[in-house]
CSV table of C-alpha atoms in Angstrom, one decimal:
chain,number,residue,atom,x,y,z
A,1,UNK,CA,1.8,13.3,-17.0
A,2,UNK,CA,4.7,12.0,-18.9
A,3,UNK,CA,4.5,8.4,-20.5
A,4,UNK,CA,7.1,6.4,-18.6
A,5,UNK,CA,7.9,4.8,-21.9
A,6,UNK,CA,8.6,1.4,-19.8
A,7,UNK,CA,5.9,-0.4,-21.6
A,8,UNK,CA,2.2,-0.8,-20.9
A,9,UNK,CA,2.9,-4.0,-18.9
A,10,UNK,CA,4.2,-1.7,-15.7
A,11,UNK,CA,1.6,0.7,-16.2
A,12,UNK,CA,-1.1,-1.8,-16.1
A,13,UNK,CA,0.7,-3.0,-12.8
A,14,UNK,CA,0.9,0.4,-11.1
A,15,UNK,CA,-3.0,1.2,-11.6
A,16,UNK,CA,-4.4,-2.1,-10.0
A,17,UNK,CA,-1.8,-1.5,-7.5
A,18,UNK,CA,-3.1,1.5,-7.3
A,19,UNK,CA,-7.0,0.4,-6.7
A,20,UNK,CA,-5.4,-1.4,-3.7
A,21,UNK,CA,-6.7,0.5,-0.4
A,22,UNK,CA,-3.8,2.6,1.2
A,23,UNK,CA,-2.2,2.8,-2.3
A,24,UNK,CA,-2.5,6.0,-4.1
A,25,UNK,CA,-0.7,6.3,-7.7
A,26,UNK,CA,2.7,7.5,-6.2
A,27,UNK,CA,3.2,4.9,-3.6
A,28,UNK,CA,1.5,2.4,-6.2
A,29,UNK,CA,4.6,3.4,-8.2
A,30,UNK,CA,6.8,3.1,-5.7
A,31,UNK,CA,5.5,-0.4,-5.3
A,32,UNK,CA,5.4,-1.5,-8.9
A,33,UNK,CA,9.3,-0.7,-9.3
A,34,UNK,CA,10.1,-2.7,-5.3
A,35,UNK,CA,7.8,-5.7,-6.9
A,36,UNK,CA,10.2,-5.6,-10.3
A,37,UNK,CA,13.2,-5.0,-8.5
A,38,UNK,CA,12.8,-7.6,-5.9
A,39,UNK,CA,11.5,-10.3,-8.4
A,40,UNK,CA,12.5,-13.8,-6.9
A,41,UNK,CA,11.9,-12.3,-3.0
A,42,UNK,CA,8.6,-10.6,-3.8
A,43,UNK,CA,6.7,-10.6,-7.2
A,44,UNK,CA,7.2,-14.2,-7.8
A,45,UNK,CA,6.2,-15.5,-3.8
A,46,UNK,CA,3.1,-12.5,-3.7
A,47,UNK,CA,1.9,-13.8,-7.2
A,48,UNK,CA,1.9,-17.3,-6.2
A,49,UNK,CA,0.3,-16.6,-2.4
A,50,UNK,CA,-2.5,-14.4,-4.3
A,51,UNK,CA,-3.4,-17.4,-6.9
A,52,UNK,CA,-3.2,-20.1,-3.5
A,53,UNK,CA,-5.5,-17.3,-1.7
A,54,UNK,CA,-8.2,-17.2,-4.4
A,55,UNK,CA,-7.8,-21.1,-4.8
A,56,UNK,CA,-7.9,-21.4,-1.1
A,57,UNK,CA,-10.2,-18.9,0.7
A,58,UNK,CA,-14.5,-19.1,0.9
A,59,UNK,CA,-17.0,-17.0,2.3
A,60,UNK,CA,-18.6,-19.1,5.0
A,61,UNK,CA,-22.0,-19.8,4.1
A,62,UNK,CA,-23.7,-19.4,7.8
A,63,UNK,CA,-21.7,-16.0,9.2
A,64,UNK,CA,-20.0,-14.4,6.0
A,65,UNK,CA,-16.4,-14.4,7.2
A,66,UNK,CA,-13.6,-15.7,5.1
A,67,UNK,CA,-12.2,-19.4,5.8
A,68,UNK,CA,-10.3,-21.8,4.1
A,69,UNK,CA,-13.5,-24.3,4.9
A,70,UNK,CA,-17.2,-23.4,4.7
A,71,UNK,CA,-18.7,-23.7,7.3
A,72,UNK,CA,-15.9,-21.2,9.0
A,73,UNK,CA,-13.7,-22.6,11.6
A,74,UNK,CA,-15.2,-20.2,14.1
A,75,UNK,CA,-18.6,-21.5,13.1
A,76,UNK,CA,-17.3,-24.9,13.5
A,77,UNK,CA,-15.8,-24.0,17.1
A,78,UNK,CA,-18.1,-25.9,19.5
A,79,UNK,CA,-16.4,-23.9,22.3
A,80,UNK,CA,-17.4,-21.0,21.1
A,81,UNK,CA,-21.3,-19.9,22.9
A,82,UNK,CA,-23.7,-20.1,20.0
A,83,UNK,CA,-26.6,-18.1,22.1
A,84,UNK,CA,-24.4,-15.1,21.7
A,85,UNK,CA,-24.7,-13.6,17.9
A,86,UNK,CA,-22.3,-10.6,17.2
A,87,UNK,CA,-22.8,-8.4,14.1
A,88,UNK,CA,-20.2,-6.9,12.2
A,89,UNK,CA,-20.3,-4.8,9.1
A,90,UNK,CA,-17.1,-6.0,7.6
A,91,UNK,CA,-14.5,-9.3,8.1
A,92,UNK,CA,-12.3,-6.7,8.9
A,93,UNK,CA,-13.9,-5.8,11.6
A,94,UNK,CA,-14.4,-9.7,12.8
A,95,UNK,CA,-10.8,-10.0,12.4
A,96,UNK,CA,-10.4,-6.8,15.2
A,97,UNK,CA,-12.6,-8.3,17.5
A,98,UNK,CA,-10.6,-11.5,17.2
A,99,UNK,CA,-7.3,-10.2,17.2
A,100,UNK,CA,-8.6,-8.1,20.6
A,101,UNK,CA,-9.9,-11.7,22.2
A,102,UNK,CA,-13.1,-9.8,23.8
A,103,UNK,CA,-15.7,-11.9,22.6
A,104,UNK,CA,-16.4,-15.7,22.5
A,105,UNK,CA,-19.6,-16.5,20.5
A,106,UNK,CA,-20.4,-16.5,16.7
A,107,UNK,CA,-20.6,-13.8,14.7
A,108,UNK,CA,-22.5,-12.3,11.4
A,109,UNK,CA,-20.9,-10.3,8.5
A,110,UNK,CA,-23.6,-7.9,7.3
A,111,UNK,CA,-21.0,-7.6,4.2
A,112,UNK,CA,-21.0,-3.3,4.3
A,113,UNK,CA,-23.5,-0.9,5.8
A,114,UNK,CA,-26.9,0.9,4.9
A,115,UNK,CA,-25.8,4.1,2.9
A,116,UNK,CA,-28.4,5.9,0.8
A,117,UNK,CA,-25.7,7.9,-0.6
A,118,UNK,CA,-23.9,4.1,-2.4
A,119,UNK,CA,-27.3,2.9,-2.9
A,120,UNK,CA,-26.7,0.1,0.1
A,121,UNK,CA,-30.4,-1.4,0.8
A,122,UNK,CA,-31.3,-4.0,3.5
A,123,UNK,CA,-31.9,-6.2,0.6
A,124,UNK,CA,-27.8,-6.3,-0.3
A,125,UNK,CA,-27.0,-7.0,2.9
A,126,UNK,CA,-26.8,-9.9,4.8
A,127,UNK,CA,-29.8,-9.3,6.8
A,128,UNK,CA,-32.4,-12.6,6.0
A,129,UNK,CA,-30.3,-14.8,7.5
A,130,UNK,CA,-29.5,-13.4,10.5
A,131,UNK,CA,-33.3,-13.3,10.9
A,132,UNK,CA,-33.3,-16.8,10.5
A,133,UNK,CA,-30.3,-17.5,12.2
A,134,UNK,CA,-31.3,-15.8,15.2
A,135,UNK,CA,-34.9,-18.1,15.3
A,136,UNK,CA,-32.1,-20.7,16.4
A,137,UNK,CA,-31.8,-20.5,19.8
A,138,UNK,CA,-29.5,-16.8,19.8
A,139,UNK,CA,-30.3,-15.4,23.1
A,140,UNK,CA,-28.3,-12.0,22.8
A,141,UNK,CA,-27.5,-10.7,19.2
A,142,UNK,CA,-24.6,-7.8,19.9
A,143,UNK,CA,-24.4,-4.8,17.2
A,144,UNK,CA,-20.8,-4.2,16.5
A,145,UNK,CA,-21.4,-1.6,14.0
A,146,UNK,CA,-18.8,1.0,13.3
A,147,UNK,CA,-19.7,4.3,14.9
A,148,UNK,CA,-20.4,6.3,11.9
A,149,UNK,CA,-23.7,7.5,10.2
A,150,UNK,CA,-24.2,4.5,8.0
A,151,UNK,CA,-23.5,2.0,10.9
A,152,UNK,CA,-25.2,3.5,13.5
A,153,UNK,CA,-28.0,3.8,10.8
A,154,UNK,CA,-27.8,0.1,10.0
A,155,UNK,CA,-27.9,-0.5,13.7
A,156,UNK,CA,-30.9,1.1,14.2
A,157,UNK,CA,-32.4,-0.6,10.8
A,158,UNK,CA,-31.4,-4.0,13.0
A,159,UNK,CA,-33.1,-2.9,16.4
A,160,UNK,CA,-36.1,-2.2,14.5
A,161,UNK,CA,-36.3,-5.3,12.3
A,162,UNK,CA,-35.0,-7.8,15.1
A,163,UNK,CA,-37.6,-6.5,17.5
A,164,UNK,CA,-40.3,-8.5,16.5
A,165,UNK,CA,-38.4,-11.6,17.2
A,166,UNK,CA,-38.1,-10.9,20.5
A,167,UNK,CA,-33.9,-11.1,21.2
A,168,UNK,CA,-32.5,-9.2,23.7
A,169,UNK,CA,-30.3,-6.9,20.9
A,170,UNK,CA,-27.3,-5.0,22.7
A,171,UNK,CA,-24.5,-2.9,21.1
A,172,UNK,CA,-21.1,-1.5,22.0
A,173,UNK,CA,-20.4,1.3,24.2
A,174,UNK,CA,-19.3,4.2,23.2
A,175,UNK,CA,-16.7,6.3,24.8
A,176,UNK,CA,-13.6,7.8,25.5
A,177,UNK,CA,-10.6,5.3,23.7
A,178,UNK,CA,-8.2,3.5,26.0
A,179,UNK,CA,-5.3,5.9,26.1
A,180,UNK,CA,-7.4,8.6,24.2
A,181,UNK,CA,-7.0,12.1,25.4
A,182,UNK,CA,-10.3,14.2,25.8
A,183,UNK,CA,-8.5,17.2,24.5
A,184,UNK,CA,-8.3,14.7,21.0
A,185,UNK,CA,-11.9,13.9,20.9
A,186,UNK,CA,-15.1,15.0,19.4
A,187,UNK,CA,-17.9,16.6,21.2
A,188,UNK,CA,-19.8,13.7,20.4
A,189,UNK,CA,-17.7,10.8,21.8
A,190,UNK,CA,-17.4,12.6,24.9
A,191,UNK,CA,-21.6,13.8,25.0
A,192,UNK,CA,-21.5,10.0,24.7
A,193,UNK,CA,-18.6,9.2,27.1
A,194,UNK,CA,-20.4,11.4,29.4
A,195,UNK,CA,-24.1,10.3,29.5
A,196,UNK,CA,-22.6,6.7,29.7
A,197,UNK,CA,-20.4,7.6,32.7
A,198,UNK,CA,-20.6,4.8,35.6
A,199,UNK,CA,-20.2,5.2,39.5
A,200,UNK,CA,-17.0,3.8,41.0
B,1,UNK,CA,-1.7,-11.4,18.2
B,2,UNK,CA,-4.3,-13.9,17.9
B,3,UNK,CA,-4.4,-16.1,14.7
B,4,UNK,CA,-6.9,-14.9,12.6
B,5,UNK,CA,-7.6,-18.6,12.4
B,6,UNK,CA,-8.4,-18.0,8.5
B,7,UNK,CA,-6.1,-20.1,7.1
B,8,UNK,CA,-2.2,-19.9,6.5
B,9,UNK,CA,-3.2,-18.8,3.1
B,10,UNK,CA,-4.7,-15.3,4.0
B,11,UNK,CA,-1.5,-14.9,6.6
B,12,UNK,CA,0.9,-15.4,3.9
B,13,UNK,CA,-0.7,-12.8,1.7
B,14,UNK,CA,-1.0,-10.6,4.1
B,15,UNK,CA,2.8,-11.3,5.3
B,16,UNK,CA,3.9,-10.7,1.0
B,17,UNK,CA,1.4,-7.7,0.7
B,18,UNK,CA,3.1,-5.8,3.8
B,19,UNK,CA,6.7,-5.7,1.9
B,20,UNK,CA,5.4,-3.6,-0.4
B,21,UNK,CA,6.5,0.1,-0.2
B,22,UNK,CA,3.5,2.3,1.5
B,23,UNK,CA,1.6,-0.9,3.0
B,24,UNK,CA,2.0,-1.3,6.6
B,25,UNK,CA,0.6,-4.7,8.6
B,26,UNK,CA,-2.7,-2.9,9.2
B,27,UNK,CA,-2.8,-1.7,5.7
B,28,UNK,CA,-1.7,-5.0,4.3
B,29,UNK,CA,-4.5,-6.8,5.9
B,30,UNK,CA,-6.9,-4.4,4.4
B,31,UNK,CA,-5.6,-5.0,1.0
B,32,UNK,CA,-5.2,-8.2,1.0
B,33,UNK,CA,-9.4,-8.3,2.3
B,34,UNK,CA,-10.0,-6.4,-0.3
B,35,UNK,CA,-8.3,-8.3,-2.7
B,36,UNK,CA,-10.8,-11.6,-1.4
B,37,UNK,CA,-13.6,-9.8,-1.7
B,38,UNK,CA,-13.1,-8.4,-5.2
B,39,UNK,CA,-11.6,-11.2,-7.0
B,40,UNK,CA,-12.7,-11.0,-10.4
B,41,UNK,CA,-12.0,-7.4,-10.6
B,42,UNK,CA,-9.0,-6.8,-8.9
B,43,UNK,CA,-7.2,-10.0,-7.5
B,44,UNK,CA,-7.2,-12.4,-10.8
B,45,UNK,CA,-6.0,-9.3,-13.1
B,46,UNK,CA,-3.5,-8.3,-10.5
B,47,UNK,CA,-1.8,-11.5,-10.4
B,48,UNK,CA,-1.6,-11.5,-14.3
B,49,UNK,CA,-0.6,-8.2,-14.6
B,50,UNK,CA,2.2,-8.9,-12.4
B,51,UNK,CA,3.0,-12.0,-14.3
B,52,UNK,CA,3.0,-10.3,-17.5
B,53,UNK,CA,5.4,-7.6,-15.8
B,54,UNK,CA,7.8,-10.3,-14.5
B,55,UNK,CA,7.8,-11.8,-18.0
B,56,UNK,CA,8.2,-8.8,-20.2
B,57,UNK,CA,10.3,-6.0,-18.3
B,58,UNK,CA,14.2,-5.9,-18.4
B,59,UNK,CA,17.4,-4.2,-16.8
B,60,UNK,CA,18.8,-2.4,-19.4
B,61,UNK,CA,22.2,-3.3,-19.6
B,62,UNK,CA,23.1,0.1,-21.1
B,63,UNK,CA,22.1,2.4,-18.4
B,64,UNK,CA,20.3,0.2,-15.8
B,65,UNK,CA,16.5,1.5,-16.9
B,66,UNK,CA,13.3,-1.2,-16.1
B,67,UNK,CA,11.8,-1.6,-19.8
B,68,UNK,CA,10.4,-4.4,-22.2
B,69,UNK,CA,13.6,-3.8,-24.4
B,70,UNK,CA,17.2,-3.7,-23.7
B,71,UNK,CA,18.6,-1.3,-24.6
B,72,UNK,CA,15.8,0.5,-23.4
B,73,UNK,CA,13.6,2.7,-25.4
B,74,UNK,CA,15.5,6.0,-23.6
B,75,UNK,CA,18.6,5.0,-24.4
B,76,UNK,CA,17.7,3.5,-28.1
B,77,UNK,CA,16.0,7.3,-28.8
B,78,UNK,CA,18.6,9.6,-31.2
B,79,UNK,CA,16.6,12.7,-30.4
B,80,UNK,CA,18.1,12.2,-26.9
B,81,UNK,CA,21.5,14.1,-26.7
B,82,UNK,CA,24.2,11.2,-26.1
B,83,UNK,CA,26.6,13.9,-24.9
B,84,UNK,CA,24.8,14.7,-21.9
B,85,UNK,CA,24.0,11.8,-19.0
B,86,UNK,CA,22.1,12.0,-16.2
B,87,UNK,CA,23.1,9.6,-13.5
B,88,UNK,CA,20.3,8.7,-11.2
B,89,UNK,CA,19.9,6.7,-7.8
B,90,UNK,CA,17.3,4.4,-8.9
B,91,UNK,CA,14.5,4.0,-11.4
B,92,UNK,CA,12.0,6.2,-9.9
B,93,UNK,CA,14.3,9.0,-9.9
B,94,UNK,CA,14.5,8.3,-13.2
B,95,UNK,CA,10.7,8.3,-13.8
B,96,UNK,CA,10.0,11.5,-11.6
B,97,UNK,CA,12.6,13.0,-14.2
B,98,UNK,CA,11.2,11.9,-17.2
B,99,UNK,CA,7.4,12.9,-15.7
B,100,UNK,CA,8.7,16.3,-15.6
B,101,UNK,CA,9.9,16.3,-19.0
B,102,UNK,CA,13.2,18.6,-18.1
B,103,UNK,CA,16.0,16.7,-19.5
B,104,UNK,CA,16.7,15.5,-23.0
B,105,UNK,CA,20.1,13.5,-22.5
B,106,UNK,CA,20.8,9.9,-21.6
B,107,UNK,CA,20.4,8.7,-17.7
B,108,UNK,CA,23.0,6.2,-15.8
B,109,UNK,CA,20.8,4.2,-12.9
B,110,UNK,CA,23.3,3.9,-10.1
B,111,UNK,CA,20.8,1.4,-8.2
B,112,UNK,CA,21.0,2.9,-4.7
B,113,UNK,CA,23.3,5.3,-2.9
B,114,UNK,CA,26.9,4.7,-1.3
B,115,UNK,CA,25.7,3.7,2.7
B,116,UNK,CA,28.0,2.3,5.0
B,117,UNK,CA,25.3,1.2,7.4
B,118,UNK,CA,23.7,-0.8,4.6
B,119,UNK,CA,27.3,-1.5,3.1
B,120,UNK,CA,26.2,-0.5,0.1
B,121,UNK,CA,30.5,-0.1,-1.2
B,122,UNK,CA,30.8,1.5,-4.6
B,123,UNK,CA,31.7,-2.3,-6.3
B,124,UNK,CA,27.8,-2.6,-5.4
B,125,UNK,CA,26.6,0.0,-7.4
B,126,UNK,CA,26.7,0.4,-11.2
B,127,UNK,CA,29.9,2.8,-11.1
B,128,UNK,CA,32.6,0.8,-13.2
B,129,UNK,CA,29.6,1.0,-16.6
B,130,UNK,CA,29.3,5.1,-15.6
B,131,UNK,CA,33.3,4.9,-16.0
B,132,UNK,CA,33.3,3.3,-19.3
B,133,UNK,CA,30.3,5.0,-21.0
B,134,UNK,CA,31.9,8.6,-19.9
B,135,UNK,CA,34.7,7.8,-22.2
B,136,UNK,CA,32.4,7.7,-25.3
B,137,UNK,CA,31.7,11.0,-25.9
B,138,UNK,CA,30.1,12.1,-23.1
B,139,UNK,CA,30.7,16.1,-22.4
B,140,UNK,CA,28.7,16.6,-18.9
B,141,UNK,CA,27.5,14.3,-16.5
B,142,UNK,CA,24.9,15.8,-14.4
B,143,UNK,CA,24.6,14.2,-10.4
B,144,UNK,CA,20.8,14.0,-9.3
B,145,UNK,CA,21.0,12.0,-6.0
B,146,UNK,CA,18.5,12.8,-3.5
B,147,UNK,CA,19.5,15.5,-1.0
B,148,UNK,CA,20.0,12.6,1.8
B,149,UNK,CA,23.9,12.0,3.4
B,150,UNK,CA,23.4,8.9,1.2
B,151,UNK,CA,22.9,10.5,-2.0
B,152,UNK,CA,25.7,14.0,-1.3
B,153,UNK,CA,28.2,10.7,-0.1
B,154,UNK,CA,27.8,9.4,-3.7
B,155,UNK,CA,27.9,12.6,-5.6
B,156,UNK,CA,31.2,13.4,-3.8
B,157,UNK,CA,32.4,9.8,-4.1
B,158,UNK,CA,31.7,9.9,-8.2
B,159,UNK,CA,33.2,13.8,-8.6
B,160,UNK,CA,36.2,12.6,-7.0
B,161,UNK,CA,35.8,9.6,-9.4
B,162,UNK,CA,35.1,10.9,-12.4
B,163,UNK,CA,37.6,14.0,-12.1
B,164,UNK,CA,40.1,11.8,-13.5
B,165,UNK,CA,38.3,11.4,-17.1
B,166,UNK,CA,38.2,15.0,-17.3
B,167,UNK,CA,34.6,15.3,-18.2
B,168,UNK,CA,32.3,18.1,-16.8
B,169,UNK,CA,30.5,17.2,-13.9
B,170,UNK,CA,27.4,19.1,-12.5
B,171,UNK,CA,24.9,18.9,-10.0
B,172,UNK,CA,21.0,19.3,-9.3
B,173,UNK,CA,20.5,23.4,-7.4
B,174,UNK,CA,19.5,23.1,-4.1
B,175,UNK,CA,17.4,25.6,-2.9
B,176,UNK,CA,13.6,26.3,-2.3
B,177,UNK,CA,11.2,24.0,-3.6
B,178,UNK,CA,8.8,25.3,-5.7
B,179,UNK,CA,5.6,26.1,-4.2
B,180,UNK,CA,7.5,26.0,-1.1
B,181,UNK,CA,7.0,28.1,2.3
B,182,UNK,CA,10.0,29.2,4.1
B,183,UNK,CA,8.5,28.8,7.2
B,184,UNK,CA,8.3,25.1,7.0
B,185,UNK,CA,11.7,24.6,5.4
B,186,UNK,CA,14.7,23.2,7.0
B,187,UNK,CA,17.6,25.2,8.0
B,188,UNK,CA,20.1,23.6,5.0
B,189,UNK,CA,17.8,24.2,2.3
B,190,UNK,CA,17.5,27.4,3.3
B,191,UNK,CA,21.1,28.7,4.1
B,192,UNK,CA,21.2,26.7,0.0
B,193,UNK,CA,19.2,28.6,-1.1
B,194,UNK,CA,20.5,32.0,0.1
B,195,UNK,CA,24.1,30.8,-1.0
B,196,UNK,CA,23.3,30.3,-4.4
B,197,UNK,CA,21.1,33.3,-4.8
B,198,UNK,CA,20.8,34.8,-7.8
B,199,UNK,CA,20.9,38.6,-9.3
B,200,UNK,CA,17.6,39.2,-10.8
């Protein structure tokens, strides 16, 4: 490719654009030149809310999710039912749960998932202190893992290692999506759909 | 939508972050996640670099090109042929040219097609400079808008234009992309293509 002979200070923006997830190097491109072009609406303001961000944002100390205050504010939430422990890979994935209102106790952010392949171990995850966290009066800890190979394999990790404590350890159903079409899914959500099938 | 209840800081980023070209809501949120969690890597040198852009890149007042100099370094080159100009929607277009390496002349960025939904009028576009630099010499000014009613509504607009200066105006072929499989092309590229068909 080409030089763009537009200096090295645009193409040192479009490759950390470009590391952003959902950018590739064209639309990282695309973005560099809308960021340049739109200088007062967008570069400056995204700039500024990116250094407030940074300045702003913690990872909570008890549950690993990202708050302006540490402990979280969902940590902090008295209403919330601290016997009820949910475990999420990712604050991504807390942030889905949220945003769907389905659950109303505290949560734990594993920060990733067990992968031989990346070199993930138990040890670089947040695993110790939801064993000790769940010595404190957790009643039901709920395995939100996502349903791929290195979740499910962290979830079984978790069944196996939280067994010895004694918690009743749940996870989600699997199943056919809301407004999924069976003619859309894999064999194996639907093997799974099927075995988990419930009388009406 | 539930708040995220993670502080107005990560909303805002996430509000910036989905302007950009290519980055939906969903897409923003990830980024801007992924910009918290790799801050040393990709969040403090993104905001710098963008800085640095803001600070150091230009309009060229000559032809309208983003660079660190104005005139810009295309338009400053002699081994470019002055007597040919290139007139181009936007930057990018002007970048996916020079990637391909196919033209040695001088480029005119119109910034943005004629629209009369967007009332984008021609006094909006950089039409009266194209007017005054074809009367320096210039022997063929070559149309490359996009193949959109947008971009054929300017090329029209400027041959009617620019017939009265007498100089040579051309256009970009139309016809069957390269690589391209009839089967999946639409019905104007193709009936394009067959009328400018060429003896072999």
């Amino acid at each position: 490719m080409a030089s763009l002979s537009a200096g090295p200070e645009i193409e040192r923006l479009i490759q950390l654009l470009a590391k952003l997830p959902g950018l590739g190097p064209r639309s990282a491109r695309r973005a560099a030149l809308a960021l340049l072009k739109k200088r007062d609406l967008l570069l400056e303001p995204l700039s500024a809310a990116m250094r407030d961000a940074a300045a702003a944002i913690k990872t909570c100390e008890v549950c690993g999710n990202l708050d302006t205050v540490s402990p979280c504010s969902l940590c902090r939430d008295e209403r919330r039912d601290k016997h009820l422990l949910c475990v999420v890979e990712d604050v991504a994935d807390l942030w889905a749960l949220e945003r769907a209102s389905v659950f109303r106790g505290k949560y734990h952010v594993l920060g990733g998932a067990l992968s031989a392949l990346d070199g993930v171990t138990p040890e670089r995850l947040n695993v110790m202190s939801l064993l000790e966290r769940v010595k404190h009066g957790v009643v039901e800890v709920i395995l939100a893992m996502n349903a791929t190979v290195e979740g499910q394999t962290t979830a079984h990790y978790l069944i196996d290692t939280l067994s010895a404590s004694g918690v009743k350890v749940t996870r989600l159903a699997h199943g056919v999506p809301v407004g999924g079409e069976l003619d859309y899914l894999d064999e194996g959500t639907l093997s799974a759909a099927f075995k988990a099938r419930r009388s009406m």
